[in-house]
GROMACS .gro file of C-alpha atoms in nm:
model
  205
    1UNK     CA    1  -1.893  -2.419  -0.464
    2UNK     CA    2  -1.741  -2.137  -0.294
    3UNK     CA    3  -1.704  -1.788  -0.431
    4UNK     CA    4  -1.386  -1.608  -0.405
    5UNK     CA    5  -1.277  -1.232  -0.467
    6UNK     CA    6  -0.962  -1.156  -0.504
    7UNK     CA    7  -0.855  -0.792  -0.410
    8UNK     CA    8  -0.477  -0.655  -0.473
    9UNK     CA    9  -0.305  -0.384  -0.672
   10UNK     CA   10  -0.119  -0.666  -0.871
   11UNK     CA   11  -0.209  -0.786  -1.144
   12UNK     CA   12   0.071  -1.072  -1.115
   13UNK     CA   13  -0.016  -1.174  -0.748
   14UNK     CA   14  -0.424  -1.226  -0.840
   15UNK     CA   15  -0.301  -1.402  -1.163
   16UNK     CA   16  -0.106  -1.655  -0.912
   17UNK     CA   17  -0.413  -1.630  -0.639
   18UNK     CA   18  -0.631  -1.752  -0.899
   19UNK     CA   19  -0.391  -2.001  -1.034
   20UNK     CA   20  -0.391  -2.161  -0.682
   21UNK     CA   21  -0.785  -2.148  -0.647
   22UNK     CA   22  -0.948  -2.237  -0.939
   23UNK     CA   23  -0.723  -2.570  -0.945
   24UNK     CA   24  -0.949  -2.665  -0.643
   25UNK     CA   25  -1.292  -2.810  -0.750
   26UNK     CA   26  -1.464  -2.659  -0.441
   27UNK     CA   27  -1.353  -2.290  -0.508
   28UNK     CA   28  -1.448  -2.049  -0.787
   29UNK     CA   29  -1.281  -1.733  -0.837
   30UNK     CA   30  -1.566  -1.495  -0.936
   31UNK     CA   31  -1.405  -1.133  -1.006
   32UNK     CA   32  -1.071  -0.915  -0.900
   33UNK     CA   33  -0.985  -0.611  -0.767
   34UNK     CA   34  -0.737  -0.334  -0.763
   35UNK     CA   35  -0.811  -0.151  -0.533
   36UNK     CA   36  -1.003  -0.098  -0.203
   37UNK     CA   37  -1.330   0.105  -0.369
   38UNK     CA   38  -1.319  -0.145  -0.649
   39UNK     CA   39  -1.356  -0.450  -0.400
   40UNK     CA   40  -1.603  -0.258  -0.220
   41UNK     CA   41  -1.767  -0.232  -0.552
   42UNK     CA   42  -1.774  -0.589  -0.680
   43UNK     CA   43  -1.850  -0.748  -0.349
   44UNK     CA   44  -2.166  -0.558  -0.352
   45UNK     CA   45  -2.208  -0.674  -0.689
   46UNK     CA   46  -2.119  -1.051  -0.721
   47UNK     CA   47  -2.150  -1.112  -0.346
   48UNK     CA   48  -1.878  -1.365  -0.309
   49UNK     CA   49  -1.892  -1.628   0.032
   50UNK     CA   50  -1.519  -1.493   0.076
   51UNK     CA   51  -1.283  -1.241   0.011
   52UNK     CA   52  -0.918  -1.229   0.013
   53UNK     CA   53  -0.811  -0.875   0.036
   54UNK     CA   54  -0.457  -0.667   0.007
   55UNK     CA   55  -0.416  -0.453   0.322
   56UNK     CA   56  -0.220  -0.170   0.117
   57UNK     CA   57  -0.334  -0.028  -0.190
   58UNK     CA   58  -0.322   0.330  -0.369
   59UNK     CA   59  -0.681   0.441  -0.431
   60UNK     CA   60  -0.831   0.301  -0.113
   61UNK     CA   61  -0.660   0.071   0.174
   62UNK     CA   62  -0.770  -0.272   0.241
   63UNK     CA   63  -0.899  -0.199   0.616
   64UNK     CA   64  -1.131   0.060   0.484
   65UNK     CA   65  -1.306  -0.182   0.197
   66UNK     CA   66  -1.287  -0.482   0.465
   67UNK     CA   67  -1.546  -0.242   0.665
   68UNK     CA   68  -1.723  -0.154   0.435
   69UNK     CA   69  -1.780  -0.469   0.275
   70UNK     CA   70  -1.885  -0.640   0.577
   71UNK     CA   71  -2.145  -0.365   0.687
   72UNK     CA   72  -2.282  -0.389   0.318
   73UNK     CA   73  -2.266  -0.735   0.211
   74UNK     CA   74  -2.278  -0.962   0.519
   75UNK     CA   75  -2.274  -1.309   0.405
   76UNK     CA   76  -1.931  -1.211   0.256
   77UNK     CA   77  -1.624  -1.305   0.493
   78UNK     CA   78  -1.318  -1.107   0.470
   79UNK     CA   79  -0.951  -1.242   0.471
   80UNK     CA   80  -0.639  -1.047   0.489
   81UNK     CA   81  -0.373  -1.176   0.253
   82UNK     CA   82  -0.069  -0.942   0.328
   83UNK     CA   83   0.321  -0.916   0.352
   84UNK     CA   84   0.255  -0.690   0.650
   85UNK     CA   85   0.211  -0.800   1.035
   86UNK     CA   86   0.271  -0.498   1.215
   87UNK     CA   87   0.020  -0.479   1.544
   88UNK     CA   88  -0.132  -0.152   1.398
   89UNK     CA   89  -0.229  -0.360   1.031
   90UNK     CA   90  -0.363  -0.605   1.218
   91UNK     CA   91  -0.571  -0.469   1.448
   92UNK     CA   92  -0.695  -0.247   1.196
   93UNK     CA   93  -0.808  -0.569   0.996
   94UNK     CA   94  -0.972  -0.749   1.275
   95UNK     CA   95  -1.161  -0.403   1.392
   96UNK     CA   96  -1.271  -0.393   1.065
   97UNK     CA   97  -1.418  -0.757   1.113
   98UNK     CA   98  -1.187  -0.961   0.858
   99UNK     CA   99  -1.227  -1.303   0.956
  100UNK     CA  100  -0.853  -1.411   0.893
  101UNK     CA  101  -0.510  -1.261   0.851
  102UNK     CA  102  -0.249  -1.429   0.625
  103UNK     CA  103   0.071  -1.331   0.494
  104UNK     CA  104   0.161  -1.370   0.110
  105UNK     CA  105   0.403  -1.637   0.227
  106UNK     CA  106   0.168  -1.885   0.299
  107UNK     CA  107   0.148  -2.203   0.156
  108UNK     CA  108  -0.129  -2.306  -0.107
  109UNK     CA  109  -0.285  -2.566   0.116
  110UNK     CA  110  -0.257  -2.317   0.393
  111UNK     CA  111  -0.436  -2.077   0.202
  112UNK     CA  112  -0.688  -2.300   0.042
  113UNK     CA  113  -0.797  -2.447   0.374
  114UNK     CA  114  -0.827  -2.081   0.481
  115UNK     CA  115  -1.073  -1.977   0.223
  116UNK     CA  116  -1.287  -2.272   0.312
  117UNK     CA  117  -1.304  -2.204   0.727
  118UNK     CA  118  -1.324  -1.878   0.646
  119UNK     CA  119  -1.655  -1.950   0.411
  120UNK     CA  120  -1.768  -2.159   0.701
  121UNK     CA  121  -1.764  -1.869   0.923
  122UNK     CA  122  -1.457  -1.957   1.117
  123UNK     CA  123  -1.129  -1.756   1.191
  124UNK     CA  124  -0.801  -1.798   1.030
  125UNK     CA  125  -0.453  -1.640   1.173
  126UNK     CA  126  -0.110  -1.684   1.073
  127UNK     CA  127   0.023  -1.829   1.374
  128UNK     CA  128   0.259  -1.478   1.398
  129UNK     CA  129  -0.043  -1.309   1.363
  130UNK     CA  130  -0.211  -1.502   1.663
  131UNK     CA  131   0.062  -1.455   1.863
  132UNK     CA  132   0.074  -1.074   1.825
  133UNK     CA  133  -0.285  -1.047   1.897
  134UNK     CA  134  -0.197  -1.249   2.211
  135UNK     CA  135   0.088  -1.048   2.331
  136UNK     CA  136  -0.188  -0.754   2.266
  137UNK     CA  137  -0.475  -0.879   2.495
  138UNK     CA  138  -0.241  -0.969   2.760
  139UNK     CA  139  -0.007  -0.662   2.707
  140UNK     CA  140  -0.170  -0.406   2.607
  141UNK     CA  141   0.032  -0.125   2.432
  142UNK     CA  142  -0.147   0.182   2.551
  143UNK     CA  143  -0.378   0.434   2.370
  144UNK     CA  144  -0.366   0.282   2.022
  145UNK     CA  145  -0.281   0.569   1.697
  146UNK     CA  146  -0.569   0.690   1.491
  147UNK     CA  147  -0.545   0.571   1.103
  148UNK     CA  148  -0.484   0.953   1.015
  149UNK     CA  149  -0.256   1.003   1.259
  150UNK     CA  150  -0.078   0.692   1.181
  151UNK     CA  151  -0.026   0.874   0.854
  152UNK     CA  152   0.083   1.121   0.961
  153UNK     CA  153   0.383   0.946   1.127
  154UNK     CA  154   0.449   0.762   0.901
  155UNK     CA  155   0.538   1.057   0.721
  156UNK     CA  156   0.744   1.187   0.968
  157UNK     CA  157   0.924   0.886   0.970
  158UNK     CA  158   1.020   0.931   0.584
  159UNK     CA  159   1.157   1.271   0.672
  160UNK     CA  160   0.853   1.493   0.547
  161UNK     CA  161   0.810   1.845   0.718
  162UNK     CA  162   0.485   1.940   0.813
  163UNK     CA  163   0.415   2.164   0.542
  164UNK     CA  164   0.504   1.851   0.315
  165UNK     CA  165   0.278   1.575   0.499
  166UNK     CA  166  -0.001   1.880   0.485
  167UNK     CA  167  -0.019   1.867   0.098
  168UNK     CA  168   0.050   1.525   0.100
  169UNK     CA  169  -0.237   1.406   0.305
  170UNK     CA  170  -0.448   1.737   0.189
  171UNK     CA  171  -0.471   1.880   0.496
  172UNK     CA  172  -0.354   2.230   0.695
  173UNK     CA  173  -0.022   2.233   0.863
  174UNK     CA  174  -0.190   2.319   1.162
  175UNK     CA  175  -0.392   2.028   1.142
  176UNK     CA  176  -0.076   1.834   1.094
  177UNK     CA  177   0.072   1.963   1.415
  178UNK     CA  178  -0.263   1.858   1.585
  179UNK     CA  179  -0.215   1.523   1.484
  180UNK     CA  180   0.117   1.497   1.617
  181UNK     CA  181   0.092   1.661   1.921
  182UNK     CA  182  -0.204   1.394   2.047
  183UNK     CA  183   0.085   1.118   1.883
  184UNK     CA  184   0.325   1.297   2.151
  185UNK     CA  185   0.087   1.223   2.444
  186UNK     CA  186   0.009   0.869   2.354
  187UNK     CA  187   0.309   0.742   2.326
  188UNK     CA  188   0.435   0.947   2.611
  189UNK     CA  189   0.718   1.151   2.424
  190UNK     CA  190   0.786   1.510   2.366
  191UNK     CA  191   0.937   1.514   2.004
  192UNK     CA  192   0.905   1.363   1.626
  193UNK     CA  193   1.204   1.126   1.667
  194UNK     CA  194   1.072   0.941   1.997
  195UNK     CA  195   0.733   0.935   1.829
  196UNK     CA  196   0.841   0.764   1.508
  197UNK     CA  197   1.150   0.551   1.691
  198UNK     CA  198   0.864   0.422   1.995
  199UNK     CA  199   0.618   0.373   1.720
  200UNK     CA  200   0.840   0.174   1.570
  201UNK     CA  201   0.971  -0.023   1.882
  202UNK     CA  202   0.503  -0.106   1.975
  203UNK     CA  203   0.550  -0.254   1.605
  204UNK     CA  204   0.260   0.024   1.535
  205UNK     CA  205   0.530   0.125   1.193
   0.00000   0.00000   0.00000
């Protein structure tokens, strides 16, 4: 039998995960998560042979907990089950050692027969997914963002001054301006806009 956690901030989506899983007779759903501290919490706790994790969550994101859980529980294999595939999300997930990225719109047999490689200690991609990490390896983009300042532009990109992202994010103005200036000489531009609109164009937003 193998374990399964299921980690996202909807209640609706891990009521249809579970649906899906515990209709196979190999696969047992064990607990559920909301949240990335939660998962962190549970896997330590129930020790499941996988775990399908949400990349974005309030309370905690899913790269974080997918670190975490594999430096604390290692028999546990992480896969990404997300409606993002930005390069930045996954290359987050697969520094973070998740063993597979999927997107929500995979099909159940797809995502069944994930679960099980993954338990087997193989590695599952959404074939989008491979081929970004392809056009990565062979093309790389450049000095890649920092999570925070990733934030950060994000941020920016939702019109938010730097006083604003500063209390958003908890953090000085100045050290917002920090931030943004090492964005500026990553990506090679001189103001917000280019950062954001080049950020945007690496598929890093």
């Amino acid at each position: 039998m193998i374990t399964v956690l299921l980690v996202d901030d909807h209640p609706v989506v891990r009521d249809g995960l579970r649906g899906m899983l515990d209709a196979e007779p190999d696969l047992e759903v064990v607990g559920e998560a909301g949240s990335g501290p939660e998962a962190v919490v549970l896997a330590r706790a129930l020790r499941p042979d996988v775990v399908l994790m949400d990349l974005r969550m309030p309370g905690g994101d899913g790269a974080t907990a997918t670190g975490r859980i594999r430096a604390e529980v290692r028999t546990a294999h992480v896969v990404v089950l997300t409606t993002y595939d930005t390069d930045a999300d996954i290359l987050r997930a697969v520094d973070a050692g998740a063993a597979g990225y999927l997107l929500k719109d995979a099909s159940r047999a797809e995502l069944t027969a994930a679960v099980r490689a993954a338990s087997r200690g193989e590695t599952v991609l959404a074939p989008s997914v491979a081929g970004r990490l392809v056009r990565q390896v062979r093309h790389p983009a450049g000095p890649s963002l920092s999570a925070r300042e990733l934030e950060v532009l994000t941020l920016v990109g939702q019109g938010l001054t730097n006083g604003e992202i500063g209390k958003r994010l908890h953090i000085s103005e100045a050290t917002v301006k920090t931030h943004l200036l090492r964005t500026f000489t990553k990506l090679d531009v001189s103001d917000r806009t280019a950062a954001v609109t080049t950020a945007m164009a690496r598929g890093l937003l």
